[in-house]
Phi, psi and omega in degrees: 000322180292322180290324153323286158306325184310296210293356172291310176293345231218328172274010202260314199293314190285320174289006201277329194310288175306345191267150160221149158239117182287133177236099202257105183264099215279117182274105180247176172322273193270323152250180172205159180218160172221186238189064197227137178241230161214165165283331179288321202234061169318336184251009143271126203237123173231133170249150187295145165218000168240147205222112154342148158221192182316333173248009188222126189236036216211215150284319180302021172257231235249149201241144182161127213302339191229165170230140164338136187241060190211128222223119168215113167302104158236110186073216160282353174281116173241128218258150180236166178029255183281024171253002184259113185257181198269332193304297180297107157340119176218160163289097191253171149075355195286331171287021198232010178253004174284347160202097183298340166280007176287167174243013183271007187264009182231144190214154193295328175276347188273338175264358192252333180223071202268177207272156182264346184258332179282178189271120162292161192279165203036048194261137198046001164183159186309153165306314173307299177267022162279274187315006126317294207291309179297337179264009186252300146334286157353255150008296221268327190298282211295337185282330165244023124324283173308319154349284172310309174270357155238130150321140210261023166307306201258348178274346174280049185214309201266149167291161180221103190263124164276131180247131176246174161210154191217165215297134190296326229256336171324121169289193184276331170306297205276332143341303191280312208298321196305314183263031165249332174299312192294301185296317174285346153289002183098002195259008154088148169308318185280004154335128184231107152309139179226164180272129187275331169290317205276326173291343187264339182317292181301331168271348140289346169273316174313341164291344168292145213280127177286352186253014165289337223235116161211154187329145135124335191256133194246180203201152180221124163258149212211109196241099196239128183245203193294306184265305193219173201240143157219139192235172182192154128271134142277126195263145150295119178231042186161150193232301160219196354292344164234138211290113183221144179227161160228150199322162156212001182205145152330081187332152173229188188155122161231161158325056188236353210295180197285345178292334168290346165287301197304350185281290177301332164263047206212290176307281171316334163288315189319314207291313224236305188208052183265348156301319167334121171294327181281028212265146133157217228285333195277332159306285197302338192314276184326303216262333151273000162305295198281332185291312177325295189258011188219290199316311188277303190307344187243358191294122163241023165082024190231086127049281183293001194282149190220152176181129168297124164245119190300142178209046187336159157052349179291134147329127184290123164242094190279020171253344170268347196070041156260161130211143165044056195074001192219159192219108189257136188276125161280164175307317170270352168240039179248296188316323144329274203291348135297346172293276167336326137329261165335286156335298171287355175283321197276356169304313181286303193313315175282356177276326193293310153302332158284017177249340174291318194062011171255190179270129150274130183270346180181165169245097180260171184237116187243183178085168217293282171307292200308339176300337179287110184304086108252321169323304198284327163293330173298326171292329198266301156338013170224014196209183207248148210305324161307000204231092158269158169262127195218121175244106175233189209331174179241000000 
């Protein structure tokens, strides 16, 4: 049996000499997700999906594709992503302070609806280093993930690369800054910054029917997450032996993202039913909870459409629409709190085709918000009928 194992480690060790493992880390605004593969086996893509949370320090917290890109210092502990509760002063938003020349970091909605918990930026620490320490958690998470899913043959055996990626609209400053942050989390010198556009580019069109796709055909992507929406264009400019596109517009990019619907419907409850005597913090809990994973995923824009919102222990009020605990929204005014949103993506989608100056064949729409149909209808309803809109997978 020992001899068995030896020669087993001793053959993970010889294929290990050609092998690496990619770790690919989407650093977003509000959430980040990670990502990992091996070179032998390009096409098994494995995603992180289990994460601490406040009662777990381990695997066994919270299972989900993306985790909080959000940080709170108690003492010398610092606690990250689902271990960050909504109650508390937390850092949010902190990568955007690695480039400060954007002018997207003050927004008409970041001033009209701002979160009541964060932290201004650089208030007990630097941008830098908060994005260091959450990419260093990060880092320290995902290397004992693997710990479980590879022998450990093979993870001393194999080189290991981190790929991060950050934003088109980025200068070559924040670009630096991003891989000096990376590098001091540990993710090693060989570590490769990417365009957060252009890899969802590429990987959306390879999703696309290939004989749909020819040299010469451009495209606006619209990457619209949790904190901020960025676009880019692109023209296909190869086919094979690989699929290459090139710039065709300027990146763009605002504050606009889906976190600002729940900020506004968050104002609208206060609004609506903060006078209530049984009112306080565990009602927005319940109740942003069903708007977060049922309401906005299910919202089609038509007026008549209804949805139940859990509003526990509140007093029954039939001048508010409370009973027996529950509180119902009508289609218009879940339509309210998307518009002033909604609005500003399709604003940005339309300077971005008129910055191609070309026929745009299509648009796509990727990232978290881009998966929503009221989103994707309202964008295909502003812009011109020759132009599809498309959402494909994330």
């Amino acid at each position: 049996m020992d001899s068995t194992n030896s020669d087993m480690e001793k053959m993970a060790l010889e294929e290990g000499a050609d092998r690496k493992l990619l770790i690919a880390v989407d650093f977003g605004t509000t959430f980040s997700g990670v990502a990992w593969a091996q070179t032998r086996r390009p096409d098994v893509q494995t995603i992180i999906i289990q994460w601490p949370d406040a009662t777990s320090g381990g695997l066994e917290g919270i299972s989900s594709d993306k985790v909080p890109t959000e940080l709170r210092y108690e003492g010398s502990d610092c606690k990250w992503g689902f271990q960050v509760d909504d109650f508390g002063p937390r850092h949010q938003w902190f990568k955007l302070d690695l480039d400060p020349t954007q002018s997207r970091g003050v927004s008409d909605l970041s001033r009209q609806y701002p979160d009541q918990h964060a932290l201004p930026p650089g208030y007990n620490a630097s941008g830098e280093k908060l994005c260091t320490d959450y990419l260093t958690a990060l880092r320290k998470h995902t290397e004992e993930v693997l710990k479980h899913k590879l022998p450990q043959s093979i993870l001393k055996s194999t080189p290991i690369e981190y790929i991060v990626t950050v934003p088109a609209v980025w200068s070559d400053s924040a670009q630096a800054k991003t891989r000096s942050c990376a590098e001091a989390a540990g993710m090693g010198k060989q570590l490769m910054i990417i365009s957060e556009p252009e890899a969802a580019a590429i990987y959306a069109l390879h999703a696309m029917d290939p004989h749909s796709i020819k040299i010469g055909d451009t495209f606006v992507l619209c990457d619209a997450g949790g904190g901020t929406v960025d676009l880019i264009s692109y023209t296909v400019s190869a086919l094979k032996p690989i699929l290459q596109v090139e710039e065709a517009a300027t990146g763009t990019g605002r504050l606009c993202g889906s976190t600002f619907l729940n900020r506004i419907f968050n104002k609208f409850l206060v609004d609506k039913l903060g006078l209530n005597e049984e009112w306080d913090e565990e009602v927005v809990e319940d109740a942003m909870k069903r708007f977060e994973l049922v309401t906005k995923k299910a919202f089609r824009g038509s007026p008549t459409e209804e949805f139940v919102i859990p509003v526990p222990g509140l007093a029954d009020d039939p001048a508010q629409g409370v009973r027996r605990g529950k509180f119902r929204m009508t289609g218009a005014e879940v339509s309210a709190i998307f518009e002033p949103v909604v609005q500003e993506v399709v604003t940005l989608v339309r300077g971005q085709i008129a910055a191609t100056n070309k026929q745009v064949k299509a648009v796509l729409l990727v990232g978290g918000f881009g998966q929503n149909a009221y989103l994707r209808e309202t964008v295909r309803a502003s812009i011109d009928p020759s132009i599809e809109v498309m959402q494909p997978p994330n």
